[in-house]
Coordinates of C-alpha atoms in Angstrom, one line a residue:
M23 CA -23.2 20.6 23.8
P24 CA -21.4 17.6 25.3
K25 CA -17.6 17.9 25.4
I26 CA -15.0 15.2 24.7
H27 CA -11.7 15.6 26.6
I28 CA -8.9 13.8 24.7
L29 CA -6.4 12.9 27.5
S30 CA -3.5 12.2 25.2
D31 CA -3.2 15.8 24.0
D32 CA -5.4 17.6 26.4
N33 CA -7.7 18.6 23.6
V34 CA -11.5 19.3 24.0
I35 CA -14.0 18.6 21.2
K36 CA -17.6 19.7 21.3
T37 CA -20.3 17.5 19.7
N38 CA -24.1 17.7 19.2
G39 CA -24.5 14.1 20.4
E40 CA -26.0 12.9 17.0
K41 CA -22.8 11.4 15.5
T42 CA -21.0 8.3 16.7
L43 CA -17.8 8.9 18.6
L44 CA -15.9 7.3 15.7
D45 CA -17.3 9.9 13.3
V46 CA -16.6 12.8 15.7
L47 CA -13.0 11.7 16.2
R48 CA -12.6 11.3 12.4
D49 CA -14.0 14.8 11.8
N50 CA -11.4 16.2 14.2
G51 CA -8.4 14.5 12.7
Y52 CA -8.0 11.6 15.1
F53 CA -6.9 8.3 13.6
I54 CA -9.0 5.3 14.8
E55 CA -8.5 2.0 13.2
A56 CA -11.9 0.7 12.0
P57 CA -11.4 -1.9 9.3
C58 CA -15.1 -2.6 9.0
N59 CA -15.8 1.2 8.5
G60 CA -18.0 1.5 11.5
M61 CA -20.2 -1.5 10.9
G62 CA -19.5 -2.9 14.4
T63 CA -18.1 -6.2 13.2
C64 CA -14.4 -5.9 13.5
K65 CA -14.4 -4.7 17.2
K66 CA -11.1 -2.8 16.6
C67 CA -12.2 0.8 17.2
K68 CA -12.2 0.5 21.0
V69 CA -11.5 3.5 23.2
K70 CA -11.6 4.0 27.0
I71 CA -14.1 6.3 28.6
I72 CA -12.7 7.5 32.0
D73 CA -14.9 8.5 34.9
G74 CA -12.9 9.2 38.0
L75 CA -11.3 6.0 39.1
S76 CA -13.4 3.8 36.8
E77 CA -13.1 3.3 33.1
E78 CA -15.3 1.7 30.4
T79 CA -14.2 0.2 27.1
V80 CA -16.5 1.0 24.3
L81 CA -16.7 0.6 20.5
S82 CA -16.4 4.2 19.2
C83 CA -18.6 3.3 16.2
E84 CA -21.5 2.4 18.5
Y85 CA -21.0 5.0 21.2
K86 CA -22.9 8.3 21.1
V87 CA -21.7 11.1 23.4
D88 CA -24.6 12.5 25.4
K89 CA -22.6 13.9 28.3
D90 CA -19.1 15.3 29.0
I91 CA -16.5 12.5 28.9
D92 CA -12.7 12.0 29.3
L93 CA -11.4 9.7 26.5
A94 CA -8.2 7.7 26.3
F95 CA -6.9 5.7 23.3
F96 CA -5.5 2.2 23.5
D97 CA -1.8 1.9 22.8
E98 CA -2.0 -0.7 20.0
G99 CA 1.8 -0.9 19.8
K100 CA 1.8 -0.9 16.0
A101 CA 5.0 -2.2 14.4
E102 CA 6.1 0.4 11.9
N103 CA 8.3 -2.1 10.0
L104 CA 7.1 -1.0 6.6
L105 CA 9.0 -1.5 3.4
T106 CA 10.5 1.5 1.7
S107 CA 13.3 1.3 -0.9
D108 CA 16.8 0.0 -1.0
I109 CA 17.9 2.7 -3.5
D110 CA 20.5 5.0 -1.9
N111 CA 22.6 6.5 -4.6
F112 CA 21.8 7.0 -8.3
D113 CA 22.8 8.4 -11.6
T114 CA 21.0 11.6 -12.7
S115 CA 22.3 11.8 -16.2
D116 CA 18.9 10.8 -17.7
S117 CA 16.7 12.5 -15.1
V118 CA 13.4 14.1 -16.1
L119 CA 14.5 17.1 -14.0
T120 CA 17.4 19.1 -15.4
M121 CA 19.0 22.5 -14.8
K122 CA 20.5 25.2 -17.1
T123 CA 22.5 28.0 -15.7
H124 CA 23.1 31.5 -17.2
V125 CA 24.6 34.8 -16.0
F126 CA 22.5 37.8 -17.2
E127 CA 24.2 41.1 -17.7
D128 CA 22.8 44.5 -16.7
N129 CA 20.8 45.2 -19.9
R130 CA 19.3 48.8 -19.9
D131 CA 17.5 48.4 -23.2
T132 CA 13.9 49.4 -22.5
D133 CA 12.7 48.2 -25.9
S134 CA 12.6 44.7 -24.5
S135 CA 11.3 43.2 -21.3
W136 CA 13.1 41.0 -18.8
E137 CA 10.8 38.2 -20.0
D138 CA 12.1 38.7 -23.5
E139 CA 15.7 38.5 -22.3
Y140 CA 15.2 35.4 -20.2
E141 CA 13.1 33.6 -22.9
K142 CA 16.0 34.0 -25.4
V143 CA 18.1 31.8 -23.1
F144 CA 15.6 29.6 -21.3
G145 CA 12.7 29.3 -23.7
H146 CA 9.0 29.9 -23.1
I147 CA 8.1 31.3 -19.7
S148 CA 4.7 30.3 -18.3
F149 CA 2.7 32.7 -16.1
N150 CA 3.4 30.6 -13.0
V151 CA 7.2 30.8 -13.6
L152 CA 6.9 34.5 -14.5
K153 CA 5.2 35.6 -11.3
N154 CA 7.6 33.6 -9.1
T155 CA 10.9 34.7 -10.8
N156 CA 13.2 37.4 -9.5
F157 CA 14.1 39.1 -12.8
S158 CA 17.4 40.8 -12.4
K159 CA 21.0 40.5 -13.6
G160 CA 23.3 37.8 -12.2
E161 CA 23.4 34.1 -12.2
K162 CA 20.1 32.3 -12.7
H163 CA 19.1 28.6 -12.8
A164 CA 16.4 27.3 -15.1
I165 CA 14.7 24.1 -13.9
Y166 CA 13.1 21.9 -16.6
L167 CA 10.7 19.0 -16.1
N168 CA 10.6 16.8 -19.2
N169 CA 12.1 19.8 -21.2
E170 CA 9.4 22.2 -19.9
L171 CA 10.6 25.2 -18.0
I172 CA 9.0 25.1 -14.5
A173 CA 11.1 27.5 -12.5
I174 CA 13.9 30.1 -12.7
R175 CA 15.8 30.4 -9.5
D176 CA 18.5 32.7 -8.1
K177 CA 22.2 31.8 -7.8
N178 CA 22.0 30.1 -4.4
D179 CA 18.9 28.2 -5.1
D180 CA 20.6 25.5 -7.2
K181 CA 19.3 22.3 -5.6
I182 CA 16.8 19.9 -7.2
Y183 CA 14.7 17.7 -5.0
A184 CA 11.9 15.2 -5.9
A185 CA 9.8 12.8 -3.9
A186 CA 8.6 9.3 -4.8
V187 CA 5.5 8.1 -3.0
D188 CA 3.8 4.7 -2.8
I189 CA 0.3 4.8 -1.5
G190 CA -0.7 1.3 -0.4
T191 CA -4.1 0.4 1.0
T192 CA -2.4 -0.3 4.4
S193 CA 0.8 1.7 4.4
V194 CA 2.5 4.7 2.7
A195 CA 6.2 4.9 1.8
I196 CA 8.2 8.0 0.7
S197 CA 11.7 8.5 -0.6
L198 CA 13.1 12.1 -0.8
L199 CA 15.6 12.4 -3.7
D200 CA 18.5 14.9 -4.0
L201 CA 19.1 15.1 -7.7
S202 CA 21.9 17.6 -7.3
H203 CA 24.0 15.0 -5.5
G204 CA 22.4 11.7 -6.7
K205 CA 21.3 10.4 -3.4
V206 CA 18.3 9.6 -1.2
I207 CA 18.1 12.1 1.6
E208 CA 15.7 10.2 3.8
R209 CA 12.9 7.7 3.7
A210 CA 9.6 7.7 5.6
S211 CA 6.7 5.3 6.1
F212 CA 3.5 5.3 8.0
V213 CA 0.2 3.5 8.2
N214 CA -2.4 4.9 5.7
P215 CA -4.7 7.0 7.8
Q216 CA -7.6 6.1 5.6
I217 CA -7.7 2.8 7.6
S218 CA -10.2 4.7 9.8
F219 CA -12.6 4.2 6.8
G220 CA -11.9 0.5 6.4
L221 CA -9.0 -1.9 6.0
D222 CA -9.6 -2.8 2.3
V223 CA -10.5 -0.9 -0.9
L224 CA -14.1 -2.1 -0.9
S225 CA -14.7 -0.5 2.5
R226 CA -13.3 2.8 1.4
M227 CA -15.3 2.7 -1.9
S228 CA -18.4 2.0 0.2
A229 CA -17.6 5.0 2.5
A230 CA -17.3 7.2 -0.6
I231 CA -20.6 5.9 -2.0
D232 CA -22.4 6.3 1.3
L233 CA -21.4 10.0 1.7
K234 CA -19.6 12.1 -0.9
E235 CA -18.0 14.1 2.0
N236 CA -16.1 10.9 2.9
L237 CA -14.2 11.0 -0.4
Y238 CA -12.9 14.4 0.4
K239 CA -12.1 13.4 4.0
M240 CA -10.1 10.5 2.7
Q241 CA -8.3 12.6 0.1
E242 CA -7.4 15.2 2.8
Q243 CA -6.2 12.4 5.1
I244 CA -3.7 11.1 2.6
T245 CA -2.5 14.4 1.2
K246 CA -2.0 16.0 4.6
A247 CA -0.2 12.9 5.9
I248 CA 2.2 12.9 2.9
E249 CA 2.6 16.7 3.1
E250 CA 3.5 16.6 6.8
A251 CA 6.0 13.7 6.2
I252 CA 7.8 15.6 3.4
L253 CA 7.8 18.9 5.3
K254 CA 9.2 17.2 8.4
I255 CA 12.2 15.9 6.3
F256 CA 12.8 19.4 4.8
K257 CA 12.7 21.0 8.2
K258 CA 15.0 18.4 9.6
Y259 CA 17.7 19.0 7.0
K260 CA 16.9 22.8 6.6
L261 CA 16.1 22.4 3.0
D262 CA 14.2 24.9 0.8
I263 CA 10.7 23.5 0.1
D264 CA 10.6 25.6 -3.1
S265 CA 13.3 23.3 -4.5
L266 CA 10.9 20.4 -4.4
Y267 CA 10.0 20.2 -8.0
E268 CA 8.1 16.9 -8.4
I269 CA 6.3 14.2 -6.5
V270 CA 5.6 11.0 -8.3
F271 CA 2.7 8.9 -7.0
S272 CA 2.2 5.2 -7.4
A273 CA -0.9 3.5 -6.0
N274 CA -3.6 1.0 -6.7
S275 CA -6.6 2.2 -8.7
V276 CA -8.8 3.0 -5.8
M277 CA -6.1 4.8 -3.8
M278 CA -5.3 6.8 -6.9
H279 CA -9.0 7.9 -7.4
I280 CA -9.1 9.0 -3.8
L281 CA -5.8 10.8 -4.0
M282 CA -7.1 12.8 -7.0
G283 CA -10.5 13.4 -5.3
V284 CA -12.3 11.5 -8.1
D285 CA -15.3 9.4 -7.1
P286 CA -14.3 5.7 -7.3
T287 CA -17.9 4.4 -7.3
S288 CA -17.7 3.0 -10.8
L289 CA -14.9 0.7 -9.8
G290 CA -17.4 -1.1 -7.5
I291 CA -20.3 -1.4 -9.8
A292 CA -20.5 -3.6 -13.0
P293 CA -18.9 -3.3 -15.5
Y294 CA -16.3 -2.0 -12.9
K295 CA -15.1 0.8 -15.2
I296 CA -12.2 3.0 -14.2
V297 CA -12.9 6.8 -14.4
S298 CA -9.4 7.6 -15.6
Y299 CA -6.0 5.8 -15.9
F300 CA -4.5 9.0 -14.3
N301 CA -1.5 9.7 -16.5
F302 CA -1.3 13.3 -15.3
E303 CA 1.3 15.9 -14.5
I304 CA -0.4 18.7 -12.5
D305 CA 0.4 21.3 -9.9
A306 CA 0.5 19.6 -6.5
K307 CA -1.8 22.3 -5.1
E308 CA -4.6 21.0 -7.4
I309 CA -4.9 18.0 -5.0
G310 CA -4.7 20.2 -1.9
M311 CA -1.0 19.8 -1.2
K312 CA 0.7 22.9 0.2
L313 CA 4.4 22.5 -0.6
G314 CA 6.7 24.5 -2.9
K315 CA 5.7 27.2 -5.4
Y316 CA 6.8 24.9 -8.3
T317 CA 5.9 21.4 -7.0
K318 CA 4.3 19.2 -9.6
A319 CA 2.5 15.9 -9.0
F320 CA 2.9 13.1 -11.5
T321 CA 0.6 10.1 -11.3
I322 CA 1.8 6.8 -12.8
P323 CA -1.1 5.4 -14.9
S324 CA -3.0 2.3 -14.1
I325 CA -3.3 -0.8 -16.3
S326 CA -6.9 -1.5 -15.6
S327 CA -9.7 -1.0 -13.0
Y328 CA -8.1 -3.4 -10.6
V329 CA -4.5 -3.6 -11.8
G330 CA -3.1 -0.2 -10.8
A331 CA -0.2 2.1 -11.1
D332 CA 1.6 0.2 -8.4
I333 CA 1.9 -2.9 -10.6
L334 CA 2.8 -1.0 -13.7
S335 CA 5.4 0.9 -11.7
G336 CA 6.8 -2.4 -10.5
V337 CA 7.0 -4.2 -13.9
N338 CA 8.4 -1.1 -15.5
H339 CA 11.1 -0.9 -12.8
I340 CA 12.3 -4.5 -13.4
D341 CA 12.3 -3.8 -17.1
I342 CA 10.1 -6.8 -17.8
E343 CA 10.0 -6.1 -21.5
H344 CA 13.8 -6.7 -21.9
I345 CA 14.1 -9.8 -19.7
D346 CA 14.3 -12.7 -22.2
K347 CA 12.4 -15.1 -19.9
N348 CA 8.9 -16.1 -19.0
I349 CA 8.1 -13.9 -16.0
M350 CA 5.4 -14.1 -13.3
F351 CA 5.1 -10.9 -11.1
I352 CA 2.8 -11.1 -8.1
D353 CA 1.9 -8.6 -5.4
I354 CA 0.1 -10.6 -2.7
G355 CA -2.4 -8.9 -0.5
T356 CA -6.1 -8.2 0.1
N357 CA -6.3 -7.4 -3.6
T358 CA -3.6 -9.6 -5.3
E359 CA -2.4 -8.5 -8.7
L360 CA -0.6 -10.7 -11.2
V361 CA 1.3 -10.0 -14.4
L362 CA 2.4 -12.9 -16.6
K363 CA 4.8 -12.5 -19.5
Y364 CA 5.0 -15.5 -21.8
K365 CA 7.2 -15.0 -24.8
D366 CA 6.0 -11.7 -26.3
H367 CA 2.5 -11.8 -24.6
Y368 CA 1.6 -10.0 -21.4
Y369 CA -1.5 -10.6 -19.3
A370 CA -2.6 -9.2 -16.0
S371 CA -5.3 -10.0 -13.5
S372 CA -6.6 -9.1 -10.1
C373 CA -7.7 -11.6 -7.5
A374 CA -10.0 -10.6 -4.6
A375 CA -8.0 -12.5 -2.0
G376 CA -9.9 -10.8 0.8
P377 CA -8.7 -9.2 4.1
A378 CA -7.9 -12.6 5.8
L379 CA -4.3 -12.1 4.7
E380 CA -4.2 -8.9 6.6
G381 CA -5.6 -10.6 9.7
M382 CA -9.3 -9.7 9.2
N383 CA -11.9 -12.5 9.5
I384 CA -9.4 -14.5 11.6
E385 CA -10.4 -15.1 15.3
F386 CA -7.3 -13.5 16.7
G387 CA -6.2 -11.9 13.5
S388 CA -4.3 -8.6 13.3
R389 CA -2.0 -6.7 11.0
A390 CA 1.8 -7.2 11.6
E391 CA 2.0 -5.4 15.0
L392 CA 3.8 -5.9 18.3
G393 CA 2.5 -9.0 20.0
A394 CA 1.4 -10.7 16.7
I395 CA 2.6 -14.2 15.9
E396 CA 4.5 -14.0 12.6
N397 CA 5.8 -17.6 12.4
V398 CA 5.2 -21.0 13.8
F399 CA 7.1 -24.3 13.9
F400 CA 5.8 -27.6 15.2
D401 CA 8.0 -30.5 16.4
L402 CA 6.0 -33.7 16.2
D403 CA 8.5 -35.8 18.1
S404 CA 8.8 -33.5 21.1
G405 CA 5.4 -31.9 21.0
N406 CA 7.0 -28.5 21.2
K407 CA 5.6 -25.4 19.5
N408 CA 8.1 -22.7 18.6
I409 CA 6.0 -19.5 18.4
V410 CA 7.7 -16.4 16.9
V411 CA 6.1 -13.1 18.0
I412 CA 6.8 -9.7 16.7
G413 CA 8.7 -7.7 19.4
K414 CA 9.3 -11.0 21.3
E415 CA 6.3 -10.2 23.5
K416 CA 3.5 -12.3 24.8
A417 CA 1.3 -13.3 21.8
K418 CA -2.0 -11.5 21.7
S419 CA -2.8 -11.9 18.0
I420 CA -1.7 -13.5 14.8
C421 CA -0.9 -11.7 11.5
G422 CA -1.1 -13.1 7.9
S423 CA 2.4 -14.7 7.8
G424 CA 1.7 -16.4 11.1
V425 CA -1.6 -17.8 9.9
L426 CA 0.1 -19.3 6.8
A427 CA 2.9 -20.7 8.9
A428 CA 0.4 -22.4 11.2
I429 CA -1.4 -23.9 8.3
R430 CA 2.0 -25.0 6.8
E431 CA 2.9 -26.8 10.0
A432 CA -0.6 -28.2 10.5
L433 CA -0.5 -29.7 7.0
K434 CA 2.9 -31.1 7.6
I435 CA 1.9 -33.1 10.7
G436 CA -1.5 -34.0 9.5
L437 CA -3.8 -31.8 11.6
I438 CA -5.4 -30.6 8.3
D439 CA -6.1 -32.7 5.3
Y440 CA -5.8 -31.5 1.7
R441 CA -9.5 -30.4 1.7
G442 CA -8.7 -28.1 4.7
R443 CA -10.6 -30.2 7.2
L444 CA -9.3 -29.9 10.7
I445 CA -9.0 -33.3 12.5
K446 CA -11.1 -33.5 15.7
L447 CA -9.3 -34.0 19.0
E448 CA -11.8 -36.6 20.1
D449 CA -10.8 -38.8 17.1
L450 CA -7.1 -39.0 18.1
D451 CA -5.8 -41.8 20.3
E452 CA -4.4 -40.8 23.7
D453 CA -0.9 -41.5 22.6
D454 CA -1.2 -39.7 19.2
K455 CA 1.7 -37.3 18.9
R456 CA -0.6 -34.7 17.3
R457 CA -2.6 -34.1 20.5
P458 CA -0.3 -31.4 22.0
F459 CA -1.1 -29.2 18.9
L460 CA -4.8 -29.2 19.4
K461 CA -7.2 -28.2 22.1
E462 CA -11.0 -27.7 22.6
V463 CA -12.6 -24.3 23.0
D464 CA -16.4 -24.2 23.5
G465 CA -16.6 -27.9 22.5
K466 CA -14.8 -27.3 19.2
T467 CA -11.3 -28.4 18.1
V468 CA -8.8 -25.6 17.4
I469 CA -5.1 -25.4 16.6
D470 CA -3.3 -24.6 19.9
L471 CA -0.8 -21.7 19.6
G472 CA -0.3 -21.1 23.2
D473 CA -2.1 -17.9 24.3
I474 CA -4.2 -17.9 21.2
Y475 CA -5.6 -20.4 18.7
M476 CA -6.8 -20.9 15.2
T477 CA -10.3 -22.2 14.3
K478 CA -11.8 -24.2 11.4
K479 CA -13.3 -21.0 10.2
D480 CA -9.9 -19.3 10.1
I481 CA -8.6 -22.1 7.9
R482 CA -11.6 -21.8 5.6
N483 CA -11.1 -18.0 5.2
I484 CA -7.4 -18.6 4.2
Q485 CA -8.5 -21.3 1.8
L486 CA -10.8 -18.7 0.1
S487 CA -7.8 -16.3 -0.2
K488 CA -5.6 -19.1 -1.6
S489 CA -8.2 -20.2 -4.0
A490 CA -8.7 -16.6 -5.3
I491 CA -5.0 -16.3 -6.0
M492 CA -4.3 -19.7 -7.4
S493 CA -7.3 -19.7 -9.7
G494 CA -6.1 -16.4 -11.1
I495 CA -2.7 -17.9 -11.8
V496 CA -4.3 -21.1 -13.4
L497 CA -6.6 -19.1 -15.7
L498 CA -3.7 -16.9 -16.8
F499 CA -1.7 -20.0 -17.6
N500 CA -4.6 -21.3 -19.6
K501 CA -5.0 -18.1 -21.5
L502 CA -1.4 -18.1 -22.5
G503 CA -1.2 -21.9 -23.1
M504 CA 1.6 -22.4 -20.6
S505 CA 2.4 -24.4 -17.5
A506 CA 4.0 -23.7 -14.2
D507 CA 7.2 -25.5 -15.4
E508 CA 7.6 -22.9 -18.1
V509 CA 7.9 -20.0 -15.5
D510 CA 11.6 -19.0 -15.5
D511 CA 11.3 -16.3 -12.7
L512 CA 8.6 -15.6 -10.2
F513 CA 8.9 -12.2 -8.6
I514 CA 7.1 -11.6 -5.3
A515 CA 6.6 -7.9 -4.6
G516 CA 5.0 -5.8 -1.9
Q517 CA 4.8 -5.4 1.8
F518 CA 2.9 -8.6 2.6
G519 CA 4.6 -11.0 0.2
Y520 CA 8.0 -9.9 1.4
H521 CA 7.3 -11.4 4.8
L522 CA 6.1 -14.8 3.4
S523 CA 8.9 -17.4 3.2
K524 CA 9.1 -19.6 0.2
D525 CA 8.0 -22.7 2.1
M526 CA 5.0 -20.8 3.5
L527 CA 3.8 -20.1 0.0
L528 CA 4.8 -23.4 -1.6
D529 CA 3.8 -25.8 1.2
T530 CA 0.3 -24.1 1.5
Y531 CA -0.1 -24.1 -2.3
F532 CA -0.6 -20.4 -2.5
I533 CA 1.7 -20.4 -5.6
P534 CA 2.4 -23.1 -8.2
K535 CA 4.9 -25.8 -7.3
I536 CA 8.0 -24.4 -8.9
S537 CA 11.7 -24.6 -7.9
E538 CA 12.6 -22.3 -5.0
E539 CA 15.6 -21.0 -7.0
K540 CA 13.1 -19.4 -9.4
I541 CA 11.5 -17.3 -6.7
S542 CA 12.8 -13.8 -5.8
Y543 CA 11.6 -11.1 -3.4
L544 CA 11.6 -7.6 -4.7
K545 CA 10.4 -5.5 -1.7
N546 CA 8.6 -2.3 -2.6
T547 CA 8.7 -2.3 -6.4
S548 CA 5.9 0.3 -6.5
L549 CA 8.2 2.8 -4.8
D550 CA 11.3 1.8 -6.6
G551 CA 9.4 2.2 -9.9
A552 CA 8.3 5.7 -8.8
I553 CA 11.9 6.6 -8.2
S554 CA 13.0 5.2 -11.5
V555 CA 10.6 7.4 -13.5
V556 CA 12.2 10.5 -11.9
L557 CA 15.7 9.3 -12.7
S558 CA 15.0 8.0 -16.2
K559 CA 13.3 9.7 -19.1
K560 CA 13.3 6.4 -20.9
K561 CA 11.4 4.8 -18.0
R562 CA 8.9 7.7 -17.9
E563 CA 8.3 7.5 -21.6
N564 CA 7.9 3.7 -21.4
L565 CA 5.0 3.7 -18.9
L566 CA 2.2 4.3 -21.3
S567 CA 3.4 2.0 -24.0
L568 CA 3.9 -0.8 -21.5
S569 CA 0.5 -0.3 -20.0
K570 CA -1.1 -0.8 -23.4
K571 CA 0.9 -4.0 -24.1
I572 CA -0.5 -5.7 -20.9
K573 CA -3.9 -7.2 -21.5
F574 CA -6.3 -7.5 -18.6
L575 CA -8.1 -10.8 -17.9
E576 CA -11.3 -10.4 -15.9
L577 CA -11.5 -13.6 -14.1
S578 CA -15.3 -13.6 -13.3
Y579 CA -16.0 -13.5 -17.1
D580 CA -14.0 -16.7 -17.7
E581 CA -16.3 -19.7 -18.2
N582 CA -13.8 -21.9 -16.3
Y583 CA -13.6 -19.6 -13.3
Q584 CA -15.9 -21.4 -10.9
K585 CA -14.3 -24.8 -11.5
A586 CA -10.8 -23.3 -11.2
F587 CA -11.8 -21.6 -7.9
I588 CA -13.1 -24.8 -6.4
D589 CA -10.2 -26.9 -7.6
C590 CA -7.7 -24.4 -6.2
S591 CA -9.2 -24.4 -2.8
Y592 CA -7.5 -27.7 -2.0
F593 CA -4.1 -27.8 -0.3
K594 CA -2.5 -29.8 -3.1

């Protein structure tokens, strides 16, 4: 059997030569970014095959190993600037996790059991608690989760920890909470390893549909990554993992299905029905997580098939019901979710904005990584281009915020008209001040960004994303009989939206023309919301009732959708 020698960790893998290199690497736990899920279109799964002094760059999704090879990965220089949470200290007086302490005397009455003695003080003892309890005299601590006894610990085991986890399609964020002292111990974030099965939720659903085994591989990828991140923190601070009593998960609907090991196929086939809203409290080991003896997993419920727990978590966290204003809450991304509160009415919708906002389907597009352009400024008078690159390196790609910035500047100086048409370089006079911002590549006019450029097709793909989002907003306005002027507060949540300035969004017409003062950035409300339902019984109890108040609008069923989509494609 051919052998693959991984140079980075000196590991050797055997293969039968039938699977692609990408699949072999996936099977053996190696993370390879493949946003197109091995279809050969994204060209991002490149690896180096080393043969003596020579090397060959191949796409791992197309390469089959028929001989022994040495393999090296490209250092993509990913920027791990992922949003976590700003919450540092907190009040635990209303926490769902509580403790009761009692000192037991040496009772030699053989007519009763230790279980009887403990139940008189602590209440009903389940078998899981029974088998893990050291029944003896002395000081004992009973741990309750929503008033249910989940553990009885010895005198020195008096700490209570919980974790909040936001599983995004692209990234994962974790906060470890110390409820004994009311503080966050540490935060962690990392790229979602499921990216090896595709950058967006549709790619991952397709992977699960193509092969049932892929569902369980993706589930294992995410549970193991979270498990390792949590264990790393516990080891660092020398904490007792058995004192981790709950993990709260917030995620979009597809990510939640995969986390729970539930086939998400029905989400991708009409009528796009969700299998479950996932309002569960289970043992963490039921989803394959090997943590503490008592660790529970709570899943925040979804609102609908494509408005997930991450959005409910966010609007619950900001206490949307008790804000006496008209509120728009928007999480911009590949799948953009909207919640609109108008008076006492709540509507939500989901817009398939597509992966262009994450750098896919863009000529030089990438995620926000080192070497990616993140902002652009054009000075028409001087002809200067100020290109802002992540890490202050030479530009090798452009991420979503950079694309929007380039379009903003191109609109401002008239390189693009309101229809999205890019002016041709040949149509400009020799003394036209716009000439320095354009160049020709293969006979076609492109926007010149120094080492890279943007094409007419790139602009069109961003228009499609913009149109998907704005048409969703317009149809929600129509449903509620309101206008943009009536929006009192517009909250922009999430990883991607946080890096988009107000002028990027307003000047490219990605959001309605409203006063900048009404726009606020909330960072990772999905994670903050997960934290809040650990710290507040009221917030936990409110999740289900709030989810039922929010009505979902399926845009594709609206008779005005096609017209709204076309109208919203314009930059005006």
